[in-house]
Coordinates of C-alpha atoms in Angstrom, one line a residue:
Chain C
X1 CA 24.6 1.7 21.4
X2 CA 24.0 1.3 17.8
X3 CA 20.5 1.4 16.4
X4 CA 19.2 -2.0 16.3
X5 CA 16.4 -0.7 13.8
X6 CA 16.6 0.0 10.0
X7 CA 14.8 3.1 9.0
X8 CA 14.2 2.8 5.2
X9 CA 12.4 5.9 3.8
X10 CA 11.8 4.4 0.3
X11 CA 10.9 1.3 -1.4
X12 CA 14.4 0.8 -2.9
X13 CA 15.8 1.2 0.6
X14 CA 13.5 -1.4 1.9
X15 CA 14.2 -3.8 -1.1
X16 CA 18.0 -3.6 0.0
X17 CA 17.0 -4.7 3.5
X18 CA 14.9 -7.5 2.0
X19 CA 17.9 -8.7 -0.2
X20 CA 20.2 -8.6 2.9
X21 CA 18.1 -10.4 5.3
X22 CA 16.2 -13.5 5.2
X23 CA 13.6 -12.4 7.7
X24 CA 12.5 -8.9 8.2
X25 CA 10.0 -7.5 10.8
X26 CA 8.6 -4.0 9.9
X27 CA 6.9 -1.5 12.2
X28 CA 4.8 0.9 10.2
X29 CA 4.2 4.0 12.3
X30 CA 3.7 7.9 12.3
X31 CA 5.4 10.4 14.4
X32 CA 2.0 11.8 15.4
X33 CA 0.4 8.6 16.5
X34 CA 0.3 8.0 20.1
X35 CA -0.1 4.1 20.2
X36 CA 2.9 4.0 17.9
X37 CA 5.0 6.0 20.4
X38 CA 3.9 3.5 23.2
X39 CA 4.9 0.4 21.5
X40 CA 8.1 1.8 19.9
X41 CA 10.5 1.1 22.7
X42 CA 9.2 -2.4 22.8
X43 CA 9.9 -2.9 19.3
X44 CA 13.4 -1.6 19.9
X45 CA 13.8 -4.0 22.7
X46 CA 12.6 -7.0 20.5
X47 CA 15.2 -6.0 17.9
X48 CA 17.9 -6.0 20.3
X49 CA 17.0 -9.2 21.5
X50 CA 16.0 -11.2 18.5
X51 CA 17.8 -9.4 15.7
X52 CA 20.4 -11.7 13.7
X53 CA 22.8 -10.1 11.3
X54 CA 21.8 -10.9 7.8
X55 CA 19.0 -13.2 8.9
X56 CA 16.4 -11.2 10.9
X57 CA 16.2 -7.4 10.6
X58 CA 13.6 -5.1 12.3
X59 CA 12.8 -2.1 10.4
X60 CA 10.7 1.0 11.4
X61 CA 9.0 2.8 8.6
X62 CA 7.4 6.2 9.0
X63 CA 4.4 6.2 6.7
X64 CA 4.7 10.0 6.0
X65 CA 8.5 9.8 5.2
X66 CA 8.1 6.6 3.0
X67 CA 4.7 7.1 1.3
X68 CA 5.5 4.7 -1.5
X69 CA 6.1 1.9 1.0
X70 CA 2.9 2.7 3.0
X71 CA 1.0 2.8 -0.3
X72 CA 2.4 -0.5 -1.5
X73 CA 1.4 -2.3 1.6
X74 CA -1.9 -0.4 2.0
X75 CA -1.4 0.6 5.5
X76 CA -4.6 1.7 6.9
X77 CA -3.9 1.9 10.6
X78 CA -0.8 2.5 12.6
X79 CA 1.0 0.9 14.1
X80 CA 0.8 -2.1 11.7
X81 CA 3.4 -4.7 11.9
X82 CA 4.3 -7.1 9.0
X83 CA 6.6 -9.9 8.5
X84 CA 8.7 -10.8 5.5
X85 CA 10.7 -14.0 4.3
X86 CA 12.8 -13.3 1.3
X87 CA 11.0 -10.2 0.6
X88 CA 7.5 -11.9 0.7
X89 CA 4.9 -11.1 3.3
X90 CA 4.5 -14.2 5.5
X91 CA 2.1 -15.0 8.4
X92 CA 3.8 -15.5 12.0
X93 CA 1.7 -17.4 14.4
X94 CA -1.1 -17.3 12.0
X95 CA -1.2 -13.5 11.5
X96 CA -0.1 -11.9 8.3
X97 CA 0.0 -8.7 10.2
X98 CA -0.7 -7.1 13.5
X99 CA -2.7 -4.1 13.5
X100 CA -2.4 -1.8 16.5
X101 CA -0.2 -1.7 19.5
X102 CA -0.5 -5.3 20.5
X103 CA 2.4 -6.1 22.7
X104 CA 1.6 -9.6 23.3
X105 CA 1.3 -10.6 19.7
X106 CA 4.4 -8.6 18.5
X107 CA 6.5 -10.1 21.3
X108 CA 5.3 -13.6 20.4
X109 CA 6.0 -13.1 16.6
X110 CA 9.3 -11.7 17.2
X111 CA 10.3 -14.7 19.4
X112 CA 9.0 -16.9 16.7
X113 CA 11.0 -15.2 14.1
X114 CA 14.0 -14.9 16.4
X115 CA 13.8 -18.7 16.7
X116 CA 13.7 -19.3 13.1
X117 CA 16.6 -16.9 12.5
X118 CA 18.7 -18.7 15.0
X119 CA 18.1 -22.0 13.2
X120 CA 18.9 -20.6 9.9
X121 CA 22.1 -19.1 11.1
X122 CA 23.0 -22.4 12.6
X123 CA 22.4 -24.0 9.3
X124 CA 19.7 -26.3 10.6
Chain Q
X1 CA -17.0 20.4 -16.2
X2 CA -19.5 17.6 -16.9
X3 CA -23.1 18.1 -16.7
X4 CA -25.2 17.1 -13.7
X5 CA -26.1 13.4 -13.6
X6 CA -29.6 12.2 -13.8
X7 CA -31.5 9.1 -13.5
X8 CA -30.8 6.9 -16.4
X9 CA -27.1 7.8 -16.5
X10 CA -24.3 5.6 -15.5
X11 CA -22.3 6.2 -12.4
X12 CA -19.0 7.5 -14.1
X13 CA -15.6 5.9 -13.7
X14 CA -12.7 7.3 -12.0
X15 CA -14.7 8.7 -9.0
X16 CA -12.4 8.5 -6.1
X17 CA -13.0 9.7 -2.6
X18 CA -10.7 9.6 0.4
X19 CA -11.5 8.5 3.9
X20 CA -10.0 7.3 7.2
X21 CA -11.4 3.9 8.0
X22 CA -13.0 3.6 11.4
X23 CA -10.6 1.2 13.2
X24 CA -11.3 0.1 16.6
X25 CA -12.3 3.0 18.8
X26 CA -9.8 1.6 21.1
X27 CA -6.8 3.6 21.4
X28 CA -4.4 0.9 20.2
X29 CA -4.2 2.3 16.6
X30 CA -4.6 5.4 14.5
X31 CA -6.3 5.4 11.2
X32 CA -4.8 6.7 7.9
X33 CA -6.4 8.2 5.0
X34 CA -7.1 5.9 2.3
X35 CA -8.2 6.3 -1.4
X36 CA -11.6 4.8 -2.0
X37 CA -12.3 4.1 -5.6
X38 CA -16.0 4.7 -5.5
X39 CA -16.5 3.8 -9.2
X40 CA -14.9 0.3 -8.5
X41 CA -16.3 -0.2 -4.9
X42 CA -20.0 0.6 -6.0
X43 CA -20.1 -2.2 -8.6
X44 CA -22.5 -4.7 -7.6
X45 CA -23.8 -2.9 -4.7
X46 CA -26.9 -0.8 -4.3
X47 CA -25.6 2.7 -3.0
X48 CA -27.1 5.7 -1.6
X49 CA -24.7 8.7 -2.2
X50 CA -25.3 11.7 -0.2
X51 CA -23.5 15.0 -0.5
X52 CA -23.5 17.7 2.1
X53 CA -22.1 21.2 2.1
X54 CA -20.0 20.6 5.4
X55 CA -19.3 18.1 8.3
X56 CA -20.9 19.3 11.5
X57 CA -22.6 22.3 10.0
X58 CA -26.1 22.7 11.5
X59 CA -28.2 21.8 8.4
X60 CA -26.3 18.6 7.8
X61 CA -25.9 17.6 11.4
X62 CA -29.4 18.4 12.6
X63 CA -31.5 17.6 9.7
X64 CA -29.8 15.8 6.8
X65 CA -27.6 13.0 8.1
X66 CA -29.3 11.6 11.4
X67 CA -32.3 10.5 9.5
X68 CA -30.1 8.3 7.2
X69 CA -28.4 6.8 10.3
X70 CA -31.6 6.3 12.2
X71 CA -33.4 4.8 9.2
X72 CA -30.6 2.7 7.8
X73 CA -32.5 -0.4 8.5
X74 CA -35.3 0.8 6.3
X75 CA -32.9 1.5 3.6
X76 CA -31.3 -1.9 4.0
X77 CA -34.7 -3.6 3.8
X78 CA -35.2 -2.0 0.4
X79 CA -31.9 -3.5 -0.7
X80 CA -29.4 -0.7 0.0
X81 CA -25.9 -2.2 0.6
X82 CA -24.1 1.0 1.5
X83 CA -24.6 4.7 2.2
X84 CA -21.8 7.0 1.5
X85 CA -21.7 10.7 2.8
X86 CA -19.4 13.0 1.3
X87 CA -18.4 16.6 1.9
X88 CA -15.7 18.9 1.0
X89 CA -14.0 18.5 4.2
X90 CA -10.8 16.4 4.5
X91 CA -10.8 12.8 5.6
X92 CA -10.0 13.4 9.1
X93 CA -12.9 15.7 9.7
X94 CA -15.3 13.2 7.9
X95 CA -13.9 10.4 10.2
X96 CA -14.4 12.3 13.2
X97 CA -18.0 13.4 12.2
X98 CA -18.7 9.7 11.4
X99 CA -17.5 8.7 14.9
X100 CA -19.5 11.5 16.6
X101 CA -22.6 10.0 14.8
X102 CA -21.8 6.5 16.1
X103 CA -20.4 4.8 13.2
X104 CA -18.3 1.9 13.9
X105 CA -15.9 -0.4 11.8
X106 CA -19.0 -2.5 10.5
X107 CA -20.9 0.5 9.7
X108 CA -22.7 0.6 6.2
X109 CA -22.9 4.3 6.5
X110 CA -19.3 5.6 5.2
X111 CA -18.1 9.1 5.8
X112 CA -15.8 10.2 3.1
X113 CA -13.9 13.3 1.7
X114 CA -14.7 14.5 -1.8
X115 CA -11.3 16.2 -2.1
X116 CA -9.8 13.6 -4.3
X117 CA -11.5 13.9 -7.4
X118 CA -13.9 16.7 -6.5
X119 CA -16.9 14.7 -7.8
X120 CA -19.5 17.2 -6.7
X121 CA -17.7 19.8 -8.5
X122 CA -17.2 17.6 -11.7
X123 CA -20.9 17.2 -12.0
X124 CA -21.6 20.9 -11.3
X125 CA -23.6 20.5 -8.2
X126 CA -22.0 22.8 -5.7
X127 CA -23.5 24.8 -2.9
X128 CA -22.5 28.1 -4.1
X129 CA -20.7 28.9 -1.0
X130 CA -17.1 28.7 -2.1
X131 CA -15.8 25.2 -2.3
X132 CA -18.5 23.4 -0.5
X133 CA -20.2 20.7 -2.2
X134 CA -23.8 20.9 -2.8
X135 CA -26.6 19.1 -1.0
X136 CA -27.6 16.2 -3.2
X137 CA -28.5 12.4 -3.2
X138 CA -28.2 9.8 -5.7
X139 CA -29.4 6.1 -5.8
X140 CA -26.9 3.9 -7.7
X141 CA -28.0 0.5 -8.6
X142 CA -25.9 -2.7 -8.7
X143 CA -25.2 -2.2 -12.3
X144 CA -23.9 1.3 -12.0
X145 CA -27.1 2.9 -13.3
X146 CA -28.3 5.8 -11.5
X147 CA -32.0 5.7 -10.7
X148 CA -32.2 8.9 -8.7
X149 CA -30.2 12.1 -8.6
X150 CA -31.6 15.2 -7.1
X151 CA -30.0 18.3 -5.7
X152 CA -31.5 20.8 -3.5
X153 CA -32.4 24.1 -4.9
X154 CA -31.0 25.7 -2.0
X155 CA -28.4 24.1 0.1
X156 CA -30.1 25.2 3.3
X157 CA -33.0 22.8 2.6
X158 CA -33.2 19.0 3.1
X159 CA -36.1 17.8 0.7
X160 CA -35.0 15.8 -2.3
X161 CA -31.7 14.7 -0.8
X162 CA -33.1 13.5 2.6
X163 CA -33.6 10.0 3.7
X164 CA -37.4 10.2 3.4
X165 CA -37.2 11.1 -0.3
X166 CA -34.7 8.4 -0.9
X167 CA -36.8 5.8 0.9
X168 CA -39.7 6.8 -1.3
X169 CA -37.7 6.3 -4.5
X170 CA -36.2 2.8 -3.5

């Protein structure tokens, strides 16, 4: 099964994902962070369920590998989930970001984005 | 290496520390070292900056830092907005030390690492024990002027850099 997640390791790689997808959901995590490992499979599942080619991409960013990205978005706690529309950070369900392994909020946000992506794809 | 700072000097620009913010003590997230631009952040605040030779070391843990935590309210009554504790240890150690001492997300006593710009070394106040910071304390007013800056003659003592001394000068 192809990896439903993107793994950009630099700002330029992330920019490419932004330009190729209307919406992007990002999981900022670290290999050594326990809570990140716990929520990781859920993020993968949400990506498989809600991802839409060119419309909604899910990306996982390792803050140690992509230091420039972590710095740009001032990541202070992992995992942090952020959502983007056309490369700009947006709030989903009232949150501009989700800090911590909050499964409920992440699932709700992914569903919301998934819905928006479907509408976009259908040209509504 | 610049000269030691003294009362009447201005807190210099470009002083940066590093710290891991205390995120929820709940196991849902892990903190990440952040740069703390002290010169910027201190502006408009009355700050007590305390330097210690080492986190968890007996002098610091037993005599120096606990009084600052216990008497924080007294310091706040005298207008102190923030207490920053620095040492040469890295951000992780400082964060753990803070947590052990009971600091939380809202704590106004912050534990930070001096490894970023080696401020203590810059002002020449070291402990004389390898890379360890000296034991000193400074009161920095809202406009950046330093109204108190004293270092211990011996890093093993806590006199001029202790909470009592600072309180008496506020």
